[in-house]
Amino acid sequence: MHAEKALLRKKMLALRAAETPEARRLRDRAITEAVCGLDAYQSAHTIFCYCATAEEIATDAIISNALVHGKRVCVPRCERPGEMTAREIHSLHELIPGKFGIREPQADRPIISPEEIDFCIVPCLCADLQGFRLGYGGGYYDRFLCQTSAFTAVLCDFSRLLRTPLPREATDIPCDCIVTERQVHSEK
């Protein structure tokens, strides 16, 4: 199972690396509009959203939209290997380079309990139609998501939305919807 996931990660990273900046920009804009148009997003009070790396689907516009609309926003902070907390922010300017080069809030930002979160936005390398995602293999998001009942959206490039089920382990947590630049696929 681990070898199968590792091979799939390698393939998806190669596909992602081949994307042009213009294609990424157009995709990111379409995904931002789709997320911000979701009923679950619009009705949410507290949003948890990943801070994208340069290669991932951009989330700054989603975070900014949530802040402008008065939502409580929290983003991940890696505390120890395998452990991630949600920390409240009021501006993207509060983020600093953290572990793995990913922007994160400083340690003094308030921790938001997973139970307080209404809507989660998580990254993936690819996802399947059942809502399972393939991440980077650290298990950070699966460990976090099992602590919340929030509606969870995974952002995925349409070309990496798989029609066949991903290899799964008991610890893999499905998401409620997959948002691509072409469609929103939801089981709820």
mmCIF file of N, CA and C in Angstrom, residues 73-176:
data_model
loop_
_atom_site.group_PDB
_atom_site.id
_atom_site.type_symbol
_atom_site.label_atom_id
_atom_site.label_comp_id
_atom_site.label_asym_id
_atom_site.label_seq_id
_atom_site.Cartn_x
_atom_site.Cartn_y
_atom_site.Cartn_z
ATOM 1 N N VAL A 73 -11.023 32.965 10.842
ATOM 2 C CA VAL A 73 -10.148 32.166 9.980
ATOM 3 C C VAL A 73 -9.013 31.570 10.801
ATOM 4 N N CYS A 74 -8.795 30.289 10.592
ATOM 5 C CA CYS A 74 -7.637 29.641 11.202
ATOM 6 C C CYS A 74 -6.902 28.842 10.135
ATOM 7 N N VAL A 75 -5.608 28.742 10.324
ATOM 8 C CA VAL A 75 -4.739 28.045 9.379
ATOM 9 C C VAL A 75 -3.840 27.089 10.159
ATOM 10 N N PRO A 76 -3.267 26.102 9.469
ATOM 11 C CA PRO A 76 -2.457 25.104 10.169
ATOM 12 C C PRO A 76 -1.115 25.629 10.654
ATOM 13 N N ARG A 77 -0.707 25.080 11.775
ATOM 14 C CA ARG A 77 0.647 25.273 12.284
ATOM 15 C C ARG A 77 1.148 23.896 12.704
ATOM 16 N N CYS A 78 2.292 23.493 12.156
ATOM 17 C CA CYS A 78 2.902 22.210 12.527
ATOM 18 C C CYS A 78 3.627 22.392 13.850
ATOM 19 N N GLU A 79 3.214 21.635 14.837
ATOM 20 C CA GLU A 79 3.778 21.768 16.178
ATOM 21 C C GLU A 79 4.946 20.808 16.397
ATOM 22 N N ARG A 80 4.703 19.539 16.111
ATOM 23 C CA ARG A 80 5.712 18.477 16.222
ATOM 24 C C ARG A 80 5.490 17.551 15.038
ATOM 25 N N PRO A 81 6.391 16.628 14.801
ATOM 26 C CA PRO A 81 6.157 15.689 13.695
ATOM 27 C C PRO A 81 4.785 15.018 13.824
ATOM 28 N N GLY A 82 3.987 15.171 12.773
ATOM 29 C CA GLY A 82 2.671 14.545 12.734
ATOM 30 C C GLY A 82 1.565 15.298 13.445
ATOM 31 N N GLU A 83 1.864 16.419 14.084
ATOM 32 C CA GLU A 83 0.842 17.158 14.828
ATOM 33 C C GLU A 83 0.668 18.561 14.267
ATOM 34 N N MET A 84 -0.593 18.891 14.021
ATOM 35 C CA MET A 84 -0.936 20.183 13.454
ATOM 36 C C MET A 84 -2.054 20.791 14.296
ATOM 37 N N THR A 85 -1.959 22.085 14.547
ATOM 38 C CA THR A 85 -3.040 22.791 15.235
ATOM 39 C C THR A 85 -3.606 23.853 14.298
ATOM 40 N N ALA A 86 -4.808 24.306 14.613
ATOM 41 C CA ALA A 86 -5.439 25.401 13.876
ATOM 42 C C ALA A 86 -5.228 26.671 14.688
ATOM 43 N N ARG A 87 -4.619 27.682 14.058
ATOM 44 C CA ARG A 87 -4.342 28.951 14.742
ATOM 45 C C ARG A 87 -5.095 30.079 14.043
ATOM 46 N N GLU A 88 -5.734 30.911 14.836
ATOM 47 C CA GLU A 88 -6.515 32.017 14.288
ATOM 48 C C GLU A 88 -5.602 33.112 13.739
ATOM 49 N N ILE A 89 -5.995 33.654 12.590
ATOM 50 C CA ILE A 89 -5.290 34.802 12.015
ATOM 51 C C ILE A 89 -6.312 35.879 11.650
ATOM 52 N N HIS A 90 -5.819 37.111 11.539
ATOM 53 C CA HIS A 90 -6.659 38.231 11.113
ATOM 54 C C HIS A 90 -6.149 38.858 9.821
ATOM 55 N N SER A 91 -4.994 38.384 9.358
ATOM 56 C CA SER A 91 -4.387 38.919 8.142
ATOM 57 C C SER A 91 -3.377 37.908 7.603
ATOM 58 N N LEU A 92 -3.220 37.876 6.300
ATOM 59 C CA LEU A 92 -2.189 37.032 5.687
ATOM 60 C C LEU A 92 -0.792 37.514 6.059
ATOM 61 N N HIS A 93 -0.680 38.784 6.454
ATOM 62 C CA HIS A 93 0.623 39.342 6.831
ATOM 63 C C HIS A 93 1.156 38.751 8.131
ATOM 64 N N GLU A 94 0.308 38.065 8.872
ATOM 65 C CA GLU A 94 0.731 37.435 10.126
ATOM 66 C C GLU A 94 1.509 36.139 9.897
ATOM 67 N N LEU A 95 1.479 35.626 8.686
ATOM 68 C CA LEU A 95 2.100 34.328 8.407
ATOM 69 C C LEU A 95 3.608 34.458 8.247
ATOM 70 N N ILE A 96 4.313 33.441 8.735
ATOM 71 C CA ILE A 96 5.777 33.384 8.648
ATOM 72 C C ILE A 96 6.180 32.039 8.062
ATOM 73 N N PRO A 97 7.384 31.935 7.482
ATOM 74 C CA PRO A 97 7.828 30.627 6.980
ATOM 75 C C PRO A 97 7.947 29.637 8.140
ATOM 76 N N GLY A 98 7.384 28.454 7.944
ATOM 77 C CA GLY A 98 7.413 27.432 8.984
ATOM 78 C C GLY A 98 8.082 26.165 8.491
ATOM 79 N N LYS A 99 7.728 25.065 9.131
ATOM 80 C CA LYS A 99 8.273 23.772 8.747
ATOM 81 C C LYS A 99 7.921 23.483 7.294
ATOM 82 N N PHE A 100 8.811 22.818 6.619
ATOM 83 C CA PHE A 100 8.626 22.436 5.215
ATOM 84 C C PHE A 100 8.518 23.656 4.303
ATOM 85 N N GLY A 101 8.851 24.862 4.796
ATOM 86 C CA GLY A 101 8.774 26.067 3.986
ATOM 87 C C GLY A 101 7.367 26.582 3.782
ATOM 88 N N ILE A 102 6.417 26.044 4.510
ATOM 89 C CA ILE A 102 5.016 26.438 4.377
ATOM 90 C C ILE A 102 4.727 27.595 5.336
ATOM 91 N N ARG A 103 4.038 28.614 4.832
ATOM 92 C CA ARG A 103 3.675 29.735 5.695
ATOM 93 C C ARG A 103 2.716 29.253 6.787
ATOM 94 N N GLU A 104 2.949 29.758 7.984
ATOM 95 C CA GLU A 104 2.090 29.397 9.105
ATOM 96 C C GLU A 104 2.064 30.544 10.111
ATOM 97 N N PRO A 105 1.084 30.533 11.015
ATOM 98 C CA PRO A 105 1.026 31.587 12.025
ATOM 99 C C PRO A 105 2.087 31.373 13.099
ATOM 100 N N GLN A 106 2.409 32.441 13.793
ATOM 101 C CA GLN A 106 3.359 32.333 14.894
ATOM 102 C C GLN A 106 2.724 31.555 16.046
ATOM 103 N N ALA A 107 3.580 31.046 16.921
ATOM 104 C CA ALA A 107 3.133 30.196 18.027
ATOM 105 C C ALA A 107 2.242 30.925 19.028
ATOM 106 N N ASP A 108 2.262 32.258 19.027
ATOM 107 C CA ASP A 108 1.449 32.986 20.004
ATOM 108 C C ASP A 108 0.015 33.227 19.536
ATOM 109 N N ARG A 109 -0.307 32.831 18.311
ATOM 110 C CA ARG A 109 -1.677 32.999 17.810
ATOM 111 C C ARG A 109 -2.594 32.004 18.521
ATOM 112 N N PRO A 110 -3.845 32.382 18.805
ATOM 113 C CA PRO A 110 -4.757 31.495 19.540
ATOM 114 C C PRO A 110 -5.034 30.187 18.789
ATOM 115 N N ILE A 111 -5.051 29.101 19.552
ATOM 116 C CA ILE A 111 -5.420 27.793 18.998
ATOM 117 C C ILE A 111 -6.941 27.710 18.952
ATOM 118 N N ILE A 112 -7.460 27.260 17.818
ATOM 119 C CA ILE A 112 -8.895 27.046 17.652
ATOM 120 C C ILE A 112 -9.130 25.540 17.708
ATOM 121 N N SER A 113 -10.033 25.125 18.553
ATOM 122 C CA SER A 113 -10.356 23.707 18.687
ATOM 123 C C SER A 113 -10.995 23.197 17.396
ATOM 124 N N PRO A 114 -10.643 21.988 16.953
ATOM 125 C CA PRO A 114 -11.264 21.440 15.739
ATOM 126 C C PRO A 114 -12.793 21.412 15.813
ATOM 127 N N GLU A 115 -13.347 21.264 17.014
ATOM 128 C CA GLU A 115 -14.804 21.225 17.171
ATOM 129 C C GLU A 115 -15.464 22.566 16.851
ATOM 130 N N GLU A 116 -14.699 23.654 16.904
ATOM 131 C CA GLU A 116 -15.247 24.990 16.633
ATOM 132 C C GLU A 116 -15.295 25.315 15.139
ATOM 133 N N ILE A 117 -14.663 24.495 14.326
ATOM 134 C CA ILE A 117 -14.536 24.775 12.890
ATOM 135 C C ILE A 117 -15.773 24.280 12.150
ATOM 136 N N ASP A 118 -16.289 25.122 11.246
ATOM 137 C CA ASP A 118 -17.468 24.782 10.449
ATOM 138 C C ASP A 118 -17.114 24.287 9.049
ATOM 139 N N PHE A 119 -15.993 24.766 8.523
ATOM 140 C CA PHE A 119 -15.649 24.483 7.123
ATOM 141 C C PHE A 119 -14.137 24.357 7.014
ATOM 142 N N CYS A 120 -13.664 23.236 6.474
ATOM 143 C CA CYS A 120 -12.225 22.992 6.287
ATOM 144 C C CYS A 120 -11.888 22.949 4.806
ATOM 145 N N ILE A 121 -10.755 23.531 4.455
ATOM 146 C CA ILE A 121 -10.234 23.485 3.090
ATOM 147 C C ILE A 121 -8.862 22.838 3.169
ATOM 148 N N VAL A 122 -8.722 21.706 2.469
ATOM 149 C CA VAL A 122 -7.487 20.932 2.567
ATOM 150 C C VAL A 122 -6.874 20.701 1.185
ATOM 151 N N PRO A 123 -5.553 20.504 1.149
ATOM 152 C CA PRO A 123 -4.863 20.280 -0.126
ATOM 153 C C PRO A 123 -4.803 18.796 -0.478
ATOM 154 N N CYS A 124 -4.368 18.533 -1.698
ATOM 155 C CA CYS A 124 -4.107 17.153 -2.105
ATOM 156 C C CYS A 124 -3.180 17.151 -3.314
ATOM 157 N N LEU A 125 -2.586 16.001 -3.543
ATOM 158 C CA LEU A 125 -1.877 15.774 -4.806
ATOM 159 C C LEU A 125 -2.857 15.240 -5.835
ATOM 160 N N CYS A 126 -3.813 14.433 -5.359
ATOM 161 C CA CYS A 126 -4.913 13.957 -6.191
ATOM 162 C C CYS A 126 -6.027 13.492 -5.260
ATOM 163 N N ALA A 127 -7.206 13.278 -5.833
ATOM 164 C CA ALA A 127 -8.357 12.822 -5.052
ATOM 165 C C ALA A 127 -9.184 11.887 -5.922
ATOM 166 N N ASP A 128 -10.042 11.098 -5.262
ATOM 167 C CA ASP A 128 -10.955 10.253 -6.033
ATOM 168 C C ASP A 128 -12.390 10.745 -5.822
ATOM 169 N N LEU A 129 -13.311 10.181 -6.582
ATOM 170 C CA LEU A 129 -14.695 10.654 -6.548
ATOM 171 C C LEU A 129 -15.416 10.325 -5.247
ATOM 172 N N GLN A 130 -14.829 9.486 -4.424
ATOM 173 C CA GLN A 130 -15.417 9.160 -3.128
ATOM 174 C C GLN A 130 -14.973 10.149 -2.037
ATOM 175 N N GLY A 131 -14.142 11.126 -2.414
ATOM 176 C CA GLY A 131 -13.717 12.147 -1.467
ATOM 177 C C GLY A 131 -12.421 11.847 -0.744
ATOM 178 N N PHE A 132 -11.770 10.754 -1.097
ATOM 179 C CA PHE A 132 -10.479 10.457 -0.481
ATOM 180 C C PHE A 132 -9.387 11.201 -1.228
ATOM 181 N N ARG A 133 -8.401 11.650 -0.479
ATOM 182 C CA ARG A 133 -7.321 12.452 -1.043
ATOM 183 C C ARG A 133 -5.988 11.777 -0.789
ATOM 184 N N LEU A 134 -5.055 12.067 -1.664
ATOM 185 C CA LEU A 134 -3.676 11.637 -1.461
ATOM 186 C C LEU A 134 -2.878 12.890 -1.156
ATOM 187 N N GLY A 135 -2.298 12.931 0.035
ATOM 188 C CA GLY A 135 -1.469 14.058 0.439
ATOM 189 C C GLY A 135 -0.003 13.714 0.267
ATOM 190 N N TYR A 136 0.801 14.295 1.120
ATOM 191 C CA TYR A 136 2.252 14.116 1.011
ATOM 192 C C TYR A 136 2.772 12.956 1.846
ATOM 193 N N GLY A 137 1.897 12.303 2.605
ATOM 194 C CA GLY A 137 2.291 11.103 3.330
ATOM 195 C C GLY A 137 2.578 11.296 4.803
ATOM 196 N N GLY A 138 2.437 12.511 5.309
ATOM 197 C CA GLY A 138 2.716 12.750 6.726
ATOM 198 C C GLY A 138 1.536 12.473 7.645
ATOM 199 N N GLY A 139 0.333 12.417 7.088
ATOM 200 C CA GLY A 139 -0.857 12.144 7.888
ATOM 201 C C GLY A 139 -1.363 13.314 8.713
ATOM 202 N N TYR A 140 -0.784 14.494 8.519
ATOM 203 C CA TYR A 140 -1.182 15.661 9.315
ATOM 204 C C TYR A 140 -2.682 15.949 9.190
ATOM 205 N N TYR A 141 -3.173 16.006 7.957
ATOM 206 C CA TYR A 141 -4.574 16.371 7.753
ATOM 207 C C TYR A 141 -5.517 15.270 8.204
ATOM 208 N N ASP A 142 -5.196 14.007 7.958
ATOM 209 C CA ASP A 142 -6.068 12.926 8.416
ATOM 210 C C ASP A 142 -6.191 12.935 9.938
ATOM 211 N N ARG A 143 -5.082 13.142 10.634
ATOM 212 C CA ARG A 143 -5.136 13.205 12.100
ATOM 213 C C ARG A 143 -5.952 14.409 12.570
ATOM 214 N N PHE A 144 -5.857 15.510 11.845
ATOM 215 C CA PHE A 144 -6.623 16.701 12.215
ATOM 216 C C PHE A 144 -8.105 16.515 11.887
ATOM 217 N N LEU A 145 -8.417 16.031 10.698
ATOM 218 C CA LEU A 145 -9.805 15.919 10.253
ATOM 219 C C LEU A 145 -10.627 14.946 11.088
ATOM 220 N N CYS A 146 -9.986 13.942 11.669
ATOM 221 C CA CYS A 146 -10.752 12.995 12.486
ATOM 222 C C CYS A 146 -11.220 13.634 13.797
ATOM 223 N N GLN A 147 -10.771 14.847 14.092
ATOM 224 C CA GLN A 147 -11.164 15.553 15.318
ATOM 225 C C GLN A 147 -12.303 16.552 15.096
ATOM 226 N N THR A 148 -12.747 16.701 13.854
ATOM 227 C CA THR A 148 -13.763 17.709 13.556
ATOM 228 C C THR A 148 -14.906 17.110 12.743
ATOM 229 N N SER A 149 -16.082 17.695 12.912
ATOM 230 C CA SER A 149 -17.226 17.286 12.093
ATOM 231 C C SER A 149 -17.511 18.332 11.014
ATOM 232 N N ALA A 150 -16.580 19.243 10.813
ATOM 233 C CA ALA A 150 -16.750 20.324 9.835
ATOM 234 C C ALA A 150 -16.920 19.779 8.423
ATOM 235 N N PHE A 151 -17.652 20.527 7.610
ATOM 236 C CA PHE A 151 -17.735 20.237 6.179
ATOM 237 C C PHE A 151 -16.330 20.431 5.617
ATOM 238 N N THR A 152 -15.843 19.454 4.861
ATOM 239 C CA THR A 152 -14.470 19.503 4.367
ATOM 240 C C THR A 152 -14.437 19.484 2.847
ATOM 241 N N ALA A 153 -13.759 20.479 2.284
ATOM 242 C CA ALA A 153 -13.572 20.574 0.836
ATOM 243 C C ALA A 153 -12.100 20.360 0.523
ATOM 244 N N VAL A 154 -11.825 19.481 -0.425
ATOM 245 C CA VAL A 154 -10.454 19.281 -0.892
ATOM 246 C C VAL A 154 -10.335 19.986 -2.239
ATOM 247 N N LEU A 155 -9.262 20.760 -2.409
ATOM 248 C CA LEU A 155 -9.028 21.472 -3.665
ATOM 249 C C LEU A 155 -8.143 20.606 -4.539
ATOM 250 N N CYS A 156 -8.601 20.360 -5.768
ATOM 251 C CA CYS A 156 -7.913 19.413 -6.644
ATOM 252 C C CYS A 156 -7.960 19.892 -8.088
ATOM 253 N N ASP A 157 -6.833 19.831 -8.759
ATOM 254 C CA ASP A 157 -6.803 20.096 -10.192
ATOM 255 C C ASP A 157 -7.635 19.017 -10.884
ATOM 256 N N PHE A 158 -8.483 19.419 -11.840
ATOM 257 C CA PHE A 158 -9.364 18.456 -12.508
ATOM 258 C C PHE A 158 -8.583 17.299 -13.119
ATOM 259 N N SER A 159 -7.389 17.575 -13.634
ATOM 260 C CA SER A 159 -6.599 16.512 -14.267
ATOM 261 C C SER A 159 -6.113 15.478 -13.256
ATOM 262 N N ARG A 160 -6.206 15.813 -11.966
ATOM 263 C CA ARG A 160 -5.771 14.867 -10.933
ATOM 264 C C ARG A 160 -6.944 14.343 -10.096
ATOM 265 N N LEU A 161 -8.165 14.500 -10.630
ATOM 266 C CA LEU A 161 -9.348 13.902 -10.017
ATOM 267 C C LEU A 161 -9.510 12.522 -10.642
ATOM 268 N N LEU A 162 -9.265 11.494 -9.857
ATOM 269 C CA LEU A 162 -9.210 10.131 -10.371
ATOM 270 C C LEU A 162 -10.591 9.489 -10.415
ATOM 271 N N ARG A 163 -10.849 8.767 -11.484
ATOM 272 C CA ARG A 163 -12.119 8.052 -11.639
ATOM 273 C C ARG A 163 -12.101 6.711 -10.908
ATOM 274 N N THR A 164 -10.924 6.239 -10.561
ATOM 275 C CA THR A 164 -10.798 4.977 -9.827
ATOM 276 C C THR A 164 -10.428 5.286 -8.376
ATOM 277 N N PRO A 165 -10.852 4.445 -7.438
ATOM 278 C CA PRO A 165 -10.553 4.714 -6.024
ATOM 279 C C PRO A 165 -9.053 4.716 -5.732
ATOM 280 N N LEU A 166 -8.659 5.625 -4.872
ATOM 281 C CA LEU A 166 -7.279 5.676 -4.399
ATOM 282 C C LEU A 166 -7.015 4.497 -3.470
ATOM 283 N N PRO A 167 -5.759 4.071 -3.366
ATOM 284 C CA PRO A 167 -5.443 3.088 -2.326
ATOM 285 C C PRO A 167 -5.720 3.731 -0.964
ATOM 286 N N ARG A 168 -6.382 2.990 -0.079
ATOM 287 C CA ARG A 168 -6.805 3.562 1.200
ATOM 288 C C ARG A 168 -6.298 2.762 2.378
ATOM 289 N N GLU A 169 -6.116 3.495 3.462
ATOM 290 C CA GLU A 169 -5.787 2.885 4.744
ATOM 291 C C GLU A 169 -6.883 3.264 5.728
ATOM 292 N N ALA A 170 -6.955 2.567 6.836
ATOM 293 C CA ALA A 170 -8.004 2.817 7.829
ATOM 294 C C ALA A 170 -7.956 4.241 8.367
ATOM 295 N N THR A 171 -6.797 4.865 8.324
ATOM 296 C CA THR A 171 -6.641 6.224 8.866
ATOM 297 C C THR A 171 -6.993 7.321 7.865
ATOM 298 N N ASP A 172 -7.275 6.975 6.620
ATOM 299 C CA ASP A 172 -7.622 7.971 5.607
ATOM 300 C C ASP A 172 -9.045 8.477 5.844
ATOM 301 N N ILE A 173 -9.197 9.783 5.863
ATOM 302 C CA ILE A 173 -10.488 10.431 6.143
ATOM 303 C C ILE A 173 -11.038 11.019 4.842
ATOM 304 N N PRO A 174 -12.277 10.644 4.446
ATOM 305 C CA PRO A 174 -12.843 11.227 3.226
ATOM 306 C C PRO A 174 -13.313 12.663 3.455
ATOM 307 N N CYS A 175 -13.278 13.445 2.393
ATOM 308 C CA CYS A 175 -13.768 14.822 2.417
ATOM 309 C C CYS A 175 -15.200 14.851 1.899
ATOM 310 N N ASP A 176 -15.917 15.919 2.211
ATOM 311 C CA ASP A 176 -17.314 16.039 1.806
ATOM 312 C C ASP A 176 -17.483 16.465 0.356
#
